[in-house]
Short mmCIF file of C-alpha atoms and ligand atoms in Angstrom, two decimals:
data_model
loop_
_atom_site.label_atom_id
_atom_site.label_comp_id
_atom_site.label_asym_id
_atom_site.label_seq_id
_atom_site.Cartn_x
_atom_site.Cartn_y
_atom_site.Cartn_z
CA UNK A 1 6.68 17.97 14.16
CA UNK A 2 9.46 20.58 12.92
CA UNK A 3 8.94 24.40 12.74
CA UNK A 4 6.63 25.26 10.14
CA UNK A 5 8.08 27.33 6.99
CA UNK A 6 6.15 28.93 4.51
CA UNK A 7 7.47 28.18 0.75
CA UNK A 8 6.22 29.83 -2.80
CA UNK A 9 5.53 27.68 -5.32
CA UNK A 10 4.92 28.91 -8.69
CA UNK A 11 2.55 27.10 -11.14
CA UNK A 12 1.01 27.91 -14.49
CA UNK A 13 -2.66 28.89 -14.92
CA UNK A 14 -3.80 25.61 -16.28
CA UNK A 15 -1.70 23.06 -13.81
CA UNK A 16 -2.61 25.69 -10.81
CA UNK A 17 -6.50 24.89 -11.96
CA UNK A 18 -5.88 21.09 -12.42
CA UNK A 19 -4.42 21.10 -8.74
CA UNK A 20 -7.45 23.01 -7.60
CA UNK A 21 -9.40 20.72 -8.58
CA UNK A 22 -7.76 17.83 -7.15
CA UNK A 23 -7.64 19.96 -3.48
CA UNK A 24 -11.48 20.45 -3.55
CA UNK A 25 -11.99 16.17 -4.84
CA UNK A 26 -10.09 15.68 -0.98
CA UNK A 27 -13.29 17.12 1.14
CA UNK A 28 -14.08 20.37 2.83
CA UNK A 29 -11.10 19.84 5.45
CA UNK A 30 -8.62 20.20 2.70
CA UNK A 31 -6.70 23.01 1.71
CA UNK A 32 -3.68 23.65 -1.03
CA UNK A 33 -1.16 23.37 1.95
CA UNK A 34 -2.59 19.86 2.95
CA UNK A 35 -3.13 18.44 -0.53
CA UNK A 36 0.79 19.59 -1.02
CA UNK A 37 2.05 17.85 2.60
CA UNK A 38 0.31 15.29 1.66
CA UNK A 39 1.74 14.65 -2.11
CA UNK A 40 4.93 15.46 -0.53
CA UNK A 41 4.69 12.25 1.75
CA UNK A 42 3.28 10.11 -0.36
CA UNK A 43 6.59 11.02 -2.92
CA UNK A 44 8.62 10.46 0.07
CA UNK A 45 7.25 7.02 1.09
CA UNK A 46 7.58 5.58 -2.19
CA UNK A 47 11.17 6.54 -2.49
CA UNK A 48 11.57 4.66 0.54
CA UNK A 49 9.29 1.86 -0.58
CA UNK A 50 11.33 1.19 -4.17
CA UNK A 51 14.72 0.52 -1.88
CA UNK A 52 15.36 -3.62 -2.01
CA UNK A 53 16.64 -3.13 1.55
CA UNK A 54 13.35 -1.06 2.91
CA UNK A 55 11.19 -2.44 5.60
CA UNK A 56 7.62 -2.34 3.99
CA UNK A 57 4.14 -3.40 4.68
CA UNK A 58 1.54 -4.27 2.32
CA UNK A 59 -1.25 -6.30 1.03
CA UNK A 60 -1.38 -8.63 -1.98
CA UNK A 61 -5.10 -8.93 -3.24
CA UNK A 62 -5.59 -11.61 -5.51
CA UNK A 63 -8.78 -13.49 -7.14
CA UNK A 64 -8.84 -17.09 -8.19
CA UNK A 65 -10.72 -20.04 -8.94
CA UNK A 66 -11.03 -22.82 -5.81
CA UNK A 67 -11.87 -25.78 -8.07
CA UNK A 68 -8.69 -25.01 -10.68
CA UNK A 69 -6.66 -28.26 -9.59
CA UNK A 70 -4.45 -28.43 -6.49
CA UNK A 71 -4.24 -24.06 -6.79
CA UNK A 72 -5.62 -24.03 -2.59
CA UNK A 73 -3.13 -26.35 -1.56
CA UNK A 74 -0.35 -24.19 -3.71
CA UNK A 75 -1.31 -21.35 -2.49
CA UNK A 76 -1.55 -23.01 0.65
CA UNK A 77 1.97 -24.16 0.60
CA UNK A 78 3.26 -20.44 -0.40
CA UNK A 79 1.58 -18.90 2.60
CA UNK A 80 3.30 -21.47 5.09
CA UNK A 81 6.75 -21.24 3.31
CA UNK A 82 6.52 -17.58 4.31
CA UNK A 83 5.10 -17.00 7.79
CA UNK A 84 7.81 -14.54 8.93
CA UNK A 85 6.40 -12.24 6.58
CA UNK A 86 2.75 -12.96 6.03
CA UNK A 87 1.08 -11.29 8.98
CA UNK A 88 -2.41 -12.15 7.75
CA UNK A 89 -5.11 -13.56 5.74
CA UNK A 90 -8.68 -12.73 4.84
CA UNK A 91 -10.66 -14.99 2.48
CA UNK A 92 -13.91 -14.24 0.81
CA UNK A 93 -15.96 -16.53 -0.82
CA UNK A 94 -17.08 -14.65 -3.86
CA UNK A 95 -19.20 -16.78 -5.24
CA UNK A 96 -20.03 -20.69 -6.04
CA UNK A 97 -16.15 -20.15 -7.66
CA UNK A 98 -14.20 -17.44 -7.17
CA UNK A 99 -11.90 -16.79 -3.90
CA UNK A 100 -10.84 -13.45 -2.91
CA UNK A 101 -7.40 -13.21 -0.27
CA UNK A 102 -5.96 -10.23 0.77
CA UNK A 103 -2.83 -11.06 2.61
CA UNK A 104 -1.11 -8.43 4.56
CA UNK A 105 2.79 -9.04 4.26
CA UNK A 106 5.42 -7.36 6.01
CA UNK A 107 9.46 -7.29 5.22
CA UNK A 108 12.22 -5.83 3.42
CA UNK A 109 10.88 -4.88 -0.04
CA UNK A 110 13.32 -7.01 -2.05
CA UNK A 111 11.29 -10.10 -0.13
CA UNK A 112 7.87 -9.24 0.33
CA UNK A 113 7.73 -8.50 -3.83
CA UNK A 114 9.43 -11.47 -4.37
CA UNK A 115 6.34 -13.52 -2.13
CA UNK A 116 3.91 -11.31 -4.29
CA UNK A 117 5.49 -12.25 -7.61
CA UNK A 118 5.16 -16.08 -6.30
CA UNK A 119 1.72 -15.83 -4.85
CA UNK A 120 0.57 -13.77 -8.27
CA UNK A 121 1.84 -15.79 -10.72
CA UNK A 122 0.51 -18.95 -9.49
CA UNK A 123 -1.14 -20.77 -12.56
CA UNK A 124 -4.84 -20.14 -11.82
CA UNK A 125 -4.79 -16.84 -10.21
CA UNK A 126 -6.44 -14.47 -12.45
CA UNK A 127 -5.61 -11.26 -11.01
CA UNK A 128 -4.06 -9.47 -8.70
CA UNK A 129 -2.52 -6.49 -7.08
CA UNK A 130 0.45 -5.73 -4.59
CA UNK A 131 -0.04 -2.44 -2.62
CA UNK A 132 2.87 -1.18 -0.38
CA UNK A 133 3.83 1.39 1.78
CA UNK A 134 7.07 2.18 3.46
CA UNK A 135 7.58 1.94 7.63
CA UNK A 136 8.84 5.53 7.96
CA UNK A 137 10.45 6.40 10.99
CA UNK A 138 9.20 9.46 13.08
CA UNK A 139 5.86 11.20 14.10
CA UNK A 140 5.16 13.08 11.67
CA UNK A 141 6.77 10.31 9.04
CA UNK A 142 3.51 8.88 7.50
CA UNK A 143 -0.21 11.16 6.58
CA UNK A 144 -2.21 8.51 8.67
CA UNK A 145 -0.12 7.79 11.42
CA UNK A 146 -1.87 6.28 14.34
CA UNK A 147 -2.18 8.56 17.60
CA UNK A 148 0.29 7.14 20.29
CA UNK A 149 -0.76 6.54 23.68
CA UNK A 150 2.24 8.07 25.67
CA UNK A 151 2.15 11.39 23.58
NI1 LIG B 1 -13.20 -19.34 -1.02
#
């Protein structure tokens, strides 16, 4: 972590009471300093995260329908056309129908949206989300960075 420096920031009345509100939403640990790291990361980590070129990690979550015709094997298919990036898998039988998958992918960006764009716009999918962050370099890189065991 680098030295610590203090910074002003100056906010109107209304926005200042707005941001308030969203420091006191993040539990009793949090403070305006932490809510601002925090935002400042997050900023950070999706400007890394929109570069084609940017090693990313991520999960697609979609929902679909096991009995629409031939959409398991298709799906199936995708999954083994991509196992470079596809890291893992975790399916939930909703109910009597519907499947739930959240696949955790891994990749440049430009790739692992592309997979996402195939996966989600399989006919018979009905919805779907891809979530991404950006592998940041560094210790102090990422807000939930994992301890490591030789520090
Ligand atoms: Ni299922």
């Amino acid at each position: 972590m680098g030295e610590l420096t203090r910074f002003t920031v100056t906010l109107d009345s209304e926005l200042l009471e707005q941001f308030d509100e969203l420091v006191s939403t993040r539990g009793t640990q949090s403070n305006r300093s932490e809510t601002v790291r925090d935002l400042v990361r997050d900023a950070l980590v999706q400007r890394v995260a929109a570069e084609p070129d940017a090693q990313v990690a991520g999960t697609v979550t979609m929902v679909y329908d096991h009995h629409a015709s031939d959409l398991s094997d298709t799906l199936n298919d995708i999954q083994h056309r991509y196992v470079g990036e596809i890291v893992s898998t975790l399916h939930i039988h909703l109910d009597a129908h519907s499947c739930l998958e959240v696949i955790v992918v891994r990749g440049t960006q430009r790739r692992v949206r592309a997979i996402a764009d195939e996966l989600l716009g399989t006919k018979g999918v009905s919805h779907g989300e891809l979530v991404l962050t950006a592998v940041v370099e560094g210790p102090n890189a990422h807000p939930h960075q994992h301890p490591h065991p030789h520090d």
